[in-house]
Amino acid sequence: MRYLESIEERKRTRALWEEIFPEDSASFLDYYYEEKALENEILVEEAGDEIVSMVQWNPYSLWVNGRLWDSRYLIAVATKPEYRRQKRMAKLLTQGMRDLASKEMPFVWLMPAKAEIYLPFDFRYVYQKWEGDLPAGSGGEGLSVVSLAREDFAAAACFLERELEERFSVFPERSEEYLQRLQKEVASEGGGLAALLQGEELVGIFSYWPGEGNMEIRELIVDGRFLPDFLRLNQPQTAETMRRIDSLAAAIRDYFQKSGFGGAVKGEISVVNTGWLGQEKPAIMARICNFAAFVKEIRSWGPKTVVLQVQDELIPENNGVFRWELTSTDSRLIPSPGETPELALTIGELTEWLLGGDAPEGYSEIIPPKGCFFSEIV
């Protein structure tokens, strides 16, 4: 088991990717191995000169309650069929998380093909994406859509961060560099980035790529005026907001028609990761790596101390009894093996609770980050 260092070695994993994930196109993998795979961590097992199992850890900066955290997105968990059922994946996952814990990485996250693969490793769902079809739409509101130009990335990044921060406590940083890379990613499948305008005012950003027989909007972030009333005002939907949403849909469909995607307009336009349109579907799982680093961002309504027993079978530093001291600004974890715990939780239960789940009974005064948003594919 080892981490790959050279560019040549990293690119050798492409053959395993192509074998295990044949649905990914050559153009998409060209993008991935020219961009992502040159700066991530790739942990592999080999048999002779052949790479037979791998896990890749892609770096992301996350905003968590207004502070930037370093994190890793887990992808390309793959083992050649003839080498499966030998616990190779388990070894790679465990070693990778232990290494990240030693670097004080608060948590890691992934989009699972099957949740049951990762549940034994204490990953838990923390984000439900929304999937639906774009309404047929009707004109009005003076809305238009234009392709997002490189010179507009700075303004677009500011817009995205402002809108996401108003609704979510945890989300990947949106920057010019993020948008430059995203543009390359969606372009690898014939897609792009676009801006929704009301007159000259920026009121939305979306990314898209053609799917099988339809168009898929990967992410649609809009100004709060175009959000349903149950999100904006915690009130029932009004005809006014529905009119705005219909106008938004019409402008998007008109853009695709004029951009040469007429077939998509005639069929479905699926929308993913709006945070509101369509039906919720479990999407992203996460797992706390370094609990002491993670709790620095947890707060309480006032001074509070919890004697907590953490059960973590994979990362020894997290396992044990701790005195968890919280204030209204931060918290810290102090090893306290001699004390009797008042609360005992697995690291998976802690992950679920502290990244948006319900608090255990009697601990509602502890304030974790509320609301995660992830739309990343790799």
Short mmCIF file of C-alpha atoms in Angstrom, two decimals:
data_model
loop_
_atom_site.label_atom_id
_atom_site.label_comp_id
_atom_site.label_asym_id
_atom_site.label_seq_id
_atom_site.Cartn_x
_atom_site.Cartn_y
_atom_site.Cartn_z
CA MET A 1 0.00 0.00 0.00
CA ARG A 2 1.43 3.38 -0.96
CA TYR A 3 0.64 6.88 -2.22
CA LEU A 4 1.49 7.63 -5.82
CA GLU A 5 3.83 10.54 -6.34
CA SER A 6 4.83 11.10 -9.96
CA ILE A 7 2.49 12.24 -12.73
CA GLU A 8 3.29 9.09 -14.68
CA GLU A 9 2.29 6.84 -11.75
CA ARG A 10 -0.93 8.75 -11.14
CA LYS A 11 -1.99 8.39 -14.76
CA ARG A 12 -1.51 4.63 -14.51
CA THR A 13 -4.68 4.48 -12.39
CA ARG A 14 -6.75 5.52 -15.39
CA ALA A 15 -6.83 1.95 -16.70
CA LEU A 16 -8.43 0.76 -13.47
CA TRP A 17 -10.92 3.65 -13.56
CA GLU A 18 -11.91 2.79 -17.14
CA GLU A 19 -12.38 -0.86 -16.23
CA ILE A 20 -14.53 -0.28 -13.14
CA PHE A 21 -16.44 2.83 -14.30
CA PRO A 22 -17.00 2.31 -18.06
CA GLU A 23 -19.86 4.85 -18.06
CA ASP A 24 -17.38 7.75 -17.81
CA SER A 25 -16.36 9.17 -21.18
CA ALA A 26 -12.82 9.50 -22.47
CA SER A 27 -13.18 13.29 -22.63
CA PHE A 28 -14.27 13.44 -18.99
CA LEU A 29 -11.32 11.32 -17.91
CA ASP A 30 -8.99 13.50 -19.99
CA TYR A 31 -10.21 16.44 -17.91
CA TYR A 32 -9.91 14.53 -14.65
CA TYR A 33 -6.37 13.30 -15.20
CA GLU A 34 -5.20 16.68 -16.46
CA GLU A 35 -6.72 18.58 -13.53
CA LYS A 36 -7.87 16.67 -10.48
CA ALA A 37 -5.47 13.73 -10.43
CA LEU A 38 -2.38 15.92 -10.46
CA GLU A 39 -3.00 17.47 -7.03
CA ASN A 40 -4.97 14.86 -5.09
CA GLU A 41 -3.84 11.93 -2.96
CA ILE A 42 -4.07 8.50 -4.59
CA LEU A 43 -3.58 5.51 -2.30
CA VAL A 44 -3.18 2.17 -4.06
CA GLU A 45 -2.44 -1.49 -3.62
CA GLU A 46 -0.45 -3.34 -6.26
CA ALA A 47 0.10 -6.89 -7.39
CA GLY A 48 3.47 -6.99 -9.08
CA ASP A 49 3.56 -4.00 -11.41
CA GLU A 50 -0.22 -3.74 -11.66
CA ILE A 51 -2.43 -1.34 -9.68
CA VAL A 52 -5.31 -3.52 -8.48
CA SER A 53 -7.06 -1.29 -5.93
CA MET A 54 -7.24 2.47 -5.36
CA VAL A 55 -8.88 5.28 -3.44
CA GLN A 56 -8.51 8.92 -4.50
CA TRP A 57 -8.90 11.88 -2.12
CA ASN A 58 -9.66 15.18 -3.87
CA PRO A 59 -8.98 18.41 -1.93
CA TYR A 60 -11.76 20.94 -1.36
CA SER A 61 -11.95 24.06 0.76
CA LEU A 62 -15.26 24.16 2.66
CA TRP A 63 -16.97 27.07 4.33
CA VAL A 64 -18.15 25.91 7.76
CA ASN A 65 -19.96 28.60 9.77
CA GLY A 66 -18.02 31.30 7.96
CA ARG A 67 -14.59 29.71 8.35
CA LEU A 68 -12.63 27.82 5.70
CA TRP A 69 -11.80 24.18 6.41
CA ASP A 70 -9.59 21.87 4.40
CA SER A 71 -11.41 18.68 3.43
CA ARG A 72 -11.24 15.70 1.11
CA TYR A 73 -13.82 14.32 -1.32
CA LEU A 74 -13.48 10.56 -1.67
CA ILE A 75 -13.79 9.18 -5.20
CA ALA A 76 -12.72 6.33 -7.48
CA VAL A 77 -12.95 3.62 -4.85
CA ALA A 78 -12.12 0.72 -7.15
CA THR A 79 -10.73 -2.82 -7.04
CA LYS A 80 -10.22 -5.19 -9.94
CA PRO A 81 -12.86 -7.96 -9.78
CA GLU A 82 -10.36 -10.77 -9.32
CA TYR A 83 -8.88 -9.03 -6.26
CA ARG A 84 -12.14 -8.31 -4.43
CA ARG A 85 -13.23 -9.83 -1.10
CA GLN A 86 -9.67 -9.51 0.18
CA LYS A 87 -10.38 -6.41 2.34
CA ARG A 88 -8.26 -4.24 0.04
CA MET A 89 -10.79 -1.41 -0.04
CA ALA A 90 -11.14 -1.52 3.75
CA LYS A 91 -7.38 -1.20 4.17
CA LEU A 92 -7.16 1.75 1.80
CA LEU A 93 -10.11 3.58 3.36
CA THR A 94 -8.90 3.03 6.91
CA GLN A 95 -5.30 4.01 6.20
CA GLY A 96 -6.37 7.08 4.21
CA MET A 97 -8.66 8.33 6.98
CA ARG A 98 -6.02 7.72 9.64
CA ASP A 99 -3.50 9.70 7.62
CA LEU A 100 -5.97 12.57 7.19
CA ALA A 101 -6.83 12.47 10.90
CA SER A 102 -3.13 12.88 11.71
CA LYS A 103 -3.22 16.06 9.59
CA GLU A 104 -6.18 17.35 11.67
CA MET A 105 -8.65 16.95 8.80
CA PRO A 106 -12.11 17.51 10.37
CA PHE A 107 -14.13 15.32 7.99
CA VAL A 108 -14.27 13.69 4.56
CA TRP A 109 -17.24 13.19 2.22
CA LEU A 110 -18.34 11.18 -0.80
CA MET A 111 -21.20 10.42 -3.18
CA PRO A 112 -21.82 6.69 -2.66
CA ALA A 113 -22.83 4.25 -5.36
CA LYS A 114 -24.25 2.12 -2.52
CA ALA A 115 -24.62 3.46 1.01
CA GLU A 116 -24.23 0.00 2.54
CA ILE A 117 -20.60 -0.10 1.39
CA TYR A 118 -19.71 2.88 3.57
CA LEU A 119 -22.00 2.50 6.59
CA PRO A 120 -19.60 0.04 8.30
CA PHE A 121 -16.90 2.74 8.06
CA ASP A 122 -19.19 5.17 9.93
CA PHE A 123 -20.10 7.32 6.94
CA ARG A 124 -23.57 8.81 7.24
CA TYR A 125 -25.81 10.82 4.93
CA VAL A 126 -25.55 14.58 5.55
CA TYR A 127 -27.01 16.04 2.33
CA GLN A 128 -30.20 15.35 0.42
CA LYS A 129 -30.06 16.65 -3.14
CA TRP A 130 -33.17 17.75 -5.00
CA GLU A 131 -34.02 16.26 -8.37
CA GLY A 132 -36.84 17.33 -10.63
CA ASP A 133 -37.82 18.60 -14.06
CA LEU A 134 -37.69 22.24 -15.06
CA PRO A 135 -41.23 23.63 -15.46
CA ALA A 136 -42.42 24.45 -18.98
CA GLY A 137 -42.25 28.12 -18.03
CA SER A 138 -43.80 31.31 -19.33
CA GLY A 139 -42.12 34.60 -20.21
CA GLY A 140 -41.97 37.76 -18.19
CA GLU A 141 -39.88 39.42 -15.51
CA GLY A 142 -37.40 40.68 -18.13
CA LEU A 143 -35.17 37.64 -17.63
CA SER A 144 -32.47 36.44 -20.00
CA VAL A 145 -29.65 33.89 -19.91
CA VAL A 146 -26.13 34.33 -21.29
CA SER A 147 -23.09 32.08 -21.29
CA LEU A 148 -20.82 32.92 -18.37
CA ALA A 149 -17.60 34.54 -19.63
CA ARG A 150 -14.23 34.10 -17.91
CA GLU A 151 -14.03 37.81 -17.11
CA ASP A 152 -17.27 37.48 -15.12
CA PHE A 153 -16.09 34.64 -12.88
CA ALA A 154 -15.13 36.95 -9.99
CA ALA A 155 -18.60 38.50 -9.85
CA ALA A 156 -20.22 35.08 -10.27
CA ALA A 157 -18.18 33.62 -7.41
CA CYS A 158 -19.23 36.48 -5.10
CA PHE A 159 -22.88 35.94 -6.05
CA LEU A 160 -22.70 32.19 -5.39
CA GLU A 161 -21.00 32.57 -2.02
CA ARG A 162 -23.52 35.18 -0.89
CA GLU A 163 -26.55 33.13 -1.89
CA LEU A 164 -25.21 29.87 -0.45
CA GLU A 165 -24.12 31.48 2.82
CA GLU A 166 -27.65 32.79 3.38
CA ARG A 167 -29.09 29.26 3.27
CA PHE A 168 -26.34 26.82 4.26
CA SER A 169 -23.67 26.58 6.95
CA VAL A 170 -21.47 24.05 5.11
CA PHE A 171 -20.62 24.26 1.40
CA PRO A 172 -17.52 24.12 -0.85
CA GLU A 173 -15.85 27.47 -1.44
CA ARG A 174 -16.89 29.17 -4.67
CA SER A 175 -13.95 31.09 -6.17
CA GLU A 176 -12.72 32.11 -9.60
CA GLU A 177 -10.47 29.06 -9.62
CA TYR A 178 -13.42 26.83 -8.68
CA LEU A 179 -15.47 28.17 -11.60
CA GLN A 180 -12.56 27.84 -14.03
CA ARG A 181 -12.22 24.18 -13.13
CA LEU A 182 -15.98 23.60 -13.17
CA GLN A 183 -16.17 25.08 -16.66
CA LYS A 184 -13.54 22.61 -17.86
CA GLU A 185 -15.39 19.76 -16.15
CA VAL A 186 -18.79 20.40 -17.72
CA ALA A 187 -17.20 21.28 -21.08
CA SER A 188 -15.66 17.79 -21.13
CA GLU A 189 -19.21 16.48 -21.67
CA GLY A 190 -20.40 19.26 -23.97
CA GLY A 191 -21.84 21.50 -21.25
CA GLY A 192 -21.13 24.95 -19.87
CA LEU A 193 -21.86 27.67 -17.32
CA ALA A 194 -24.53 30.31 -17.72
CA ALA A 195 -25.78 33.43 -15.95
CA LEU A 196 -29.40 34.43 -15.40
CA LEU A 197 -29.95 38.19 -15.73
CA GLN A 198 -32.82 40.51 -14.87
CA GLY A 199 -32.00 43.46 -17.04
CA GLU A 200 -28.31 43.84 -16.22
CA GLU A 201 -28.55 42.43 -12.69
CA LEU A 202 -27.11 38.96 -12.00
CA VAL A 203 -29.84 36.87 -10.39
CA GLY A 204 -28.68 33.29 -10.99
CA ILE A 205 -25.89 30.93 -12.05
CA PHE A 206 -26.21 27.40 -13.39
CA SER A 207 -23.98 24.67 -14.80
CA TYR A 208 -25.24 22.07 -17.26
CA TRP A 209 -24.34 19.20 -19.53
CA PRO A 210 -26.30 17.00 -21.95
CA GLY A 211 -27.57 13.74 -20.51
CA GLU A 212 -29.03 10.67 -22.17
CA GLY A 213 -31.93 12.08 -24.16
CA ASN A 214 -32.25 15.20 -22.03
CA MET A 215 -30.37 18.18 -20.63
CA GLU A 216 -29.16 18.10 -17.03
CA ILE A 217 -28.73 21.26 -15.01
CA ARG A 218 -26.04 20.26 -12.53
CA GLU A 219 -26.58 23.14 -10.14
CA LEU A 220 -28.96 26.09 -10.17
CA ILE A 221 -28.37 28.88 -7.64
CA VAL A 222 -30.74 31.84 -7.84
CA ASP A 223 -31.43 35.10 -6.04
CA GLY A 224 -33.76 34.69 -3.08
CA ARG A 225 -36.59 36.41 -4.97
CA PHE A 226 -36.89 33.30 -7.13
CA LEU A 227 -36.96 30.84 -4.26
CA PRO A 228 -40.22 29.26 -3.12
CA ASP A 229 -41.92 31.10 -0.29
CA PHE A 230 -41.52 28.16 2.08
CA LEU A 231 -37.77 28.74 1.89
CA ARG A 232 -37.73 32.54 1.82
CA LEU A 233 -40.50 33.30 4.25
CA ASN A 234 -41.48 29.97 5.82
CA GLN A 235 -44.93 30.57 4.33
CA PRO A 236 -47.17 28.75 1.82
CA GLN A 237 -46.40 29.28 -1.84
CA THR A 238 -47.89 32.34 -3.55
CA ALA A 239 -48.87 32.90 -7.16
CA GLU A 240 -46.29 35.71 -7.38
CA THR A 241 -43.35 33.46 -6.61
CA MET A 242 -44.66 30.74 -8.92
CA ARG A 243 -44.78 33.36 -11.69
CA ARG A 244 -41.14 34.22 -11.06
CA ILE A 245 -40.12 30.56 -11.13
CA ASP A 246 -42.02 30.06 -14.40
CA SER A 247 -40.23 33.07 -15.88
CA LEU A 248 -36.89 31.65 -14.79
CA ALA A 249 -37.70 28.32 -16.45
CA ALA A 250 -38.76 30.03 -19.68
CA ALA A 251 -35.51 32.01 -19.84
CA ILE A 252 -33.44 28.87 -19.36
CA ARG A 253 -35.33 26.95 -22.03
CA ASP A 254 -34.95 29.87 -24.44
CA TYR A 255 -31.19 29.87 -23.81
CA PHE A 256 -30.88 26.17 -24.62
CA GLN A 257 -32.98 26.64 -27.77
CA LYS A 258 -30.76 29.46 -29.01
CA SER A 259 -27.57 27.60 -28.03
CA GLY A 260 -28.28 24.65 -30.28
CA PHE A 261 -29.74 22.34 -27.65
CA GLY A 262 -33.20 22.35 -29.18
CA GLY A 263 -33.69 18.66 -28.52
CA ALA A 264 -33.39 19.30 -24.82
CA VAL A 265 -36.17 21.85 -24.94
CA LYS A 266 -38.52 19.36 -26.56
CA GLY A 267 -37.74 16.75 -23.90
CA GLU A 268 -37.05 16.92 -20.19
CA ILE A 269 -34.60 19.30 -18.58
CA SER A 270 -33.64 17.70 -15.30
CA VAL A 271 -32.49 19.94 -12.48
CA VAL A 272 -30.25 18.71 -9.69
CA ASN A 273 -29.03 20.45 -6.53
CA THR A 274 -31.23 23.51 -6.46
CA GLY A 275 -32.01 22.89 -2.83
CA TRP A 276 -35.74 23.22 -3.59
CA LEU A 277 -36.97 22.02 -7.01
CA GLY A 278 -38.24 18.44 -7.26
CA GLN A 279 -37.91 15.63 -4.74
CA GLU A 280 -35.24 15.05 -2.11
CA LYS A 281 -32.86 12.13 -2.58
CA PRO A 282 -29.98 11.03 -0.31
CA ALA A 283 -26.78 12.16 -2.04
CA ILE A 284 -23.68 12.89 0.06
CA MET A 285 -22.26 10.92 2.99
CA ALA A 286 -19.59 12.22 5.36
CA ARG A 287 -17.39 10.91 8.14
CA ILE A 288 -15.58 12.76 10.91
CA CYS A 289 -11.84 12.06 10.74
CA ASN A 290 -10.38 14.19 13.53
CA PHE A 291 -13.05 14.82 16.14
CA ALA A 292 -10.95 17.24 18.19
CA ALA A 293 -10.47 19.41 15.09
CA PHE A 294 -14.11 19.12 14.11
CA VAL A 295 -15.57 20.34 17.43
CA LYS A 296 -13.70 23.64 17.25
CA GLU A 297 -16.59 24.97 15.16
CA ILE A 298 -19.38 23.62 17.41
CA ARG A 299 -21.00 26.06 19.83
CA SER A 300 -23.63 26.17 22.55
CA TRP A 301 -26.10 28.76 23.76
CA GLY A 302 -23.99 29.22 26.86
CA PRO A 303 -21.12 27.55 28.76
CA LYS A 304 -21.65 23.80 28.79
CA THR A 305 -19.58 20.70 29.55
CA VAL A 306 -20.40 17.20 28.31
CA VAL A 307 -18.50 14.09 29.38
CA LEU A 308 -18.66 12.16 26.12
CA GLN A 309 -17.64 8.64 25.18
CA VAL A 310 -16.78 8.38 21.48
CA GLN A 311 -16.70 4.97 19.85
CA ASP A 312 -14.47 4.85 16.77
CA GLU A 313 -13.07 1.48 15.76
CA LEU A 314 -10.99 2.84 12.88
CA ILE A 315 -9.25 5.98 14.17
CA PRO A 316 -7.80 5.43 17.66
CA GLU A 317 -7.37 9.15 18.42
CA ASN A 318 -11.15 9.61 18.33
CA ASN A 319 -11.91 6.63 20.55
CA GLY A 320 -12.32 7.20 24.29
CA VAL A 321 -13.86 9.43 26.95
CA PHE A 322 -13.54 13.20 26.58
CA ARG A 323 -14.58 16.33 28.43
CA TRP A 324 -16.26 18.45 25.77
CA GLU A 325 -16.26 22.10 26.84
CA LEU A 326 -18.47 24.45 24.82
CA THR A 327 -19.15 28.19 24.78
CA SER A 328 -21.14 30.51 22.54
CA THR A 329 -18.09 31.00 20.28
CA ASP A 330 -16.32 27.63 20.06
CA SER A 331 -15.57 24.38 21.86
CA ARG A 332 -12.69 22.05 22.68
CA LEU A 333 -12.14 18.39 23.47
CA ILE A 334 -10.04 17.26 26.44
CA PRO A 335 -9.16 13.55 26.94
CA SER A 336 -10.66 12.45 30.24
CA PRO A 337 -10.36 8.64 30.55
CA GLY A 338 -11.07 8.60 34.27
CA GLU A 339 -14.51 10.19 34.11
CA THR A 340 -17.87 8.48 33.78
CA PRO A 341 -19.50 9.47 30.48
CA GLU A 342 -22.99 10.95 30.44
CA LEU A 343 -23.37 10.42 26.68
CA ALA A 344 -21.97 7.66 24.46
CA LEU A 345 -22.09 7.87 20.65
CA THR A 346 -20.35 6.26 17.72
CA ILE A 347 -18.38 8.50 15.37
CA GLY A 348 -21.06 7.80 12.76
CA GLU A 349 -23.81 9.03 15.09
CA LEU A 350 -21.76 12.13 15.87
CA THR A 351 -21.24 12.79 12.16
CA GLU A 352 -24.98 12.56 11.50
CA TRP A 353 -25.87 14.82 14.41
CA LEU A 354 -23.16 17.47 14.01
CA LEU A 355 -23.60 17.87 10.25
CA GLY A 356 -27.28 18.68 10.34
CA GLY A 357 -29.12 15.85 12.09
CA ASP A 358 -31.27 15.87 15.21
CA ALA A 359 -29.60 16.32 18.58
CA PRO A 360 -29.82 13.58 21.23
CA GLU A 361 -32.52 14.27 23.78
CA GLY A 362 -31.33 16.81 26.32
CA TYR A 363 -28.58 18.34 24.12
CA SER A 364 -30.53 20.79 21.95
CA GLU A 365 -28.53 23.73 23.35
CA ILE A 366 -25.47 22.51 21.42
CA ILE A 367 -25.33 24.37 18.08
CA PRO A 368 -23.70 22.50 15.19
CA PRO A 369 -23.55 23.88 11.64
CA LYS A 370 -27.01 23.76 10.07
CA GLY A 371 -27.51 22.88 6.45
CA CYS A 372 -25.01 21.30 4.04
CA PHE A 373 -24.88 21.87 0.28
CA PHE A 374 -22.78 19.77 -2.11
CA SER A 375 -23.09 19.51 -5.88
CA GLU A 376 -19.63 18.17 -6.74
CA ILE A 377 -19.22 15.09 -8.96
CA VAL A 378 -15.46 14.56 -8.61
#
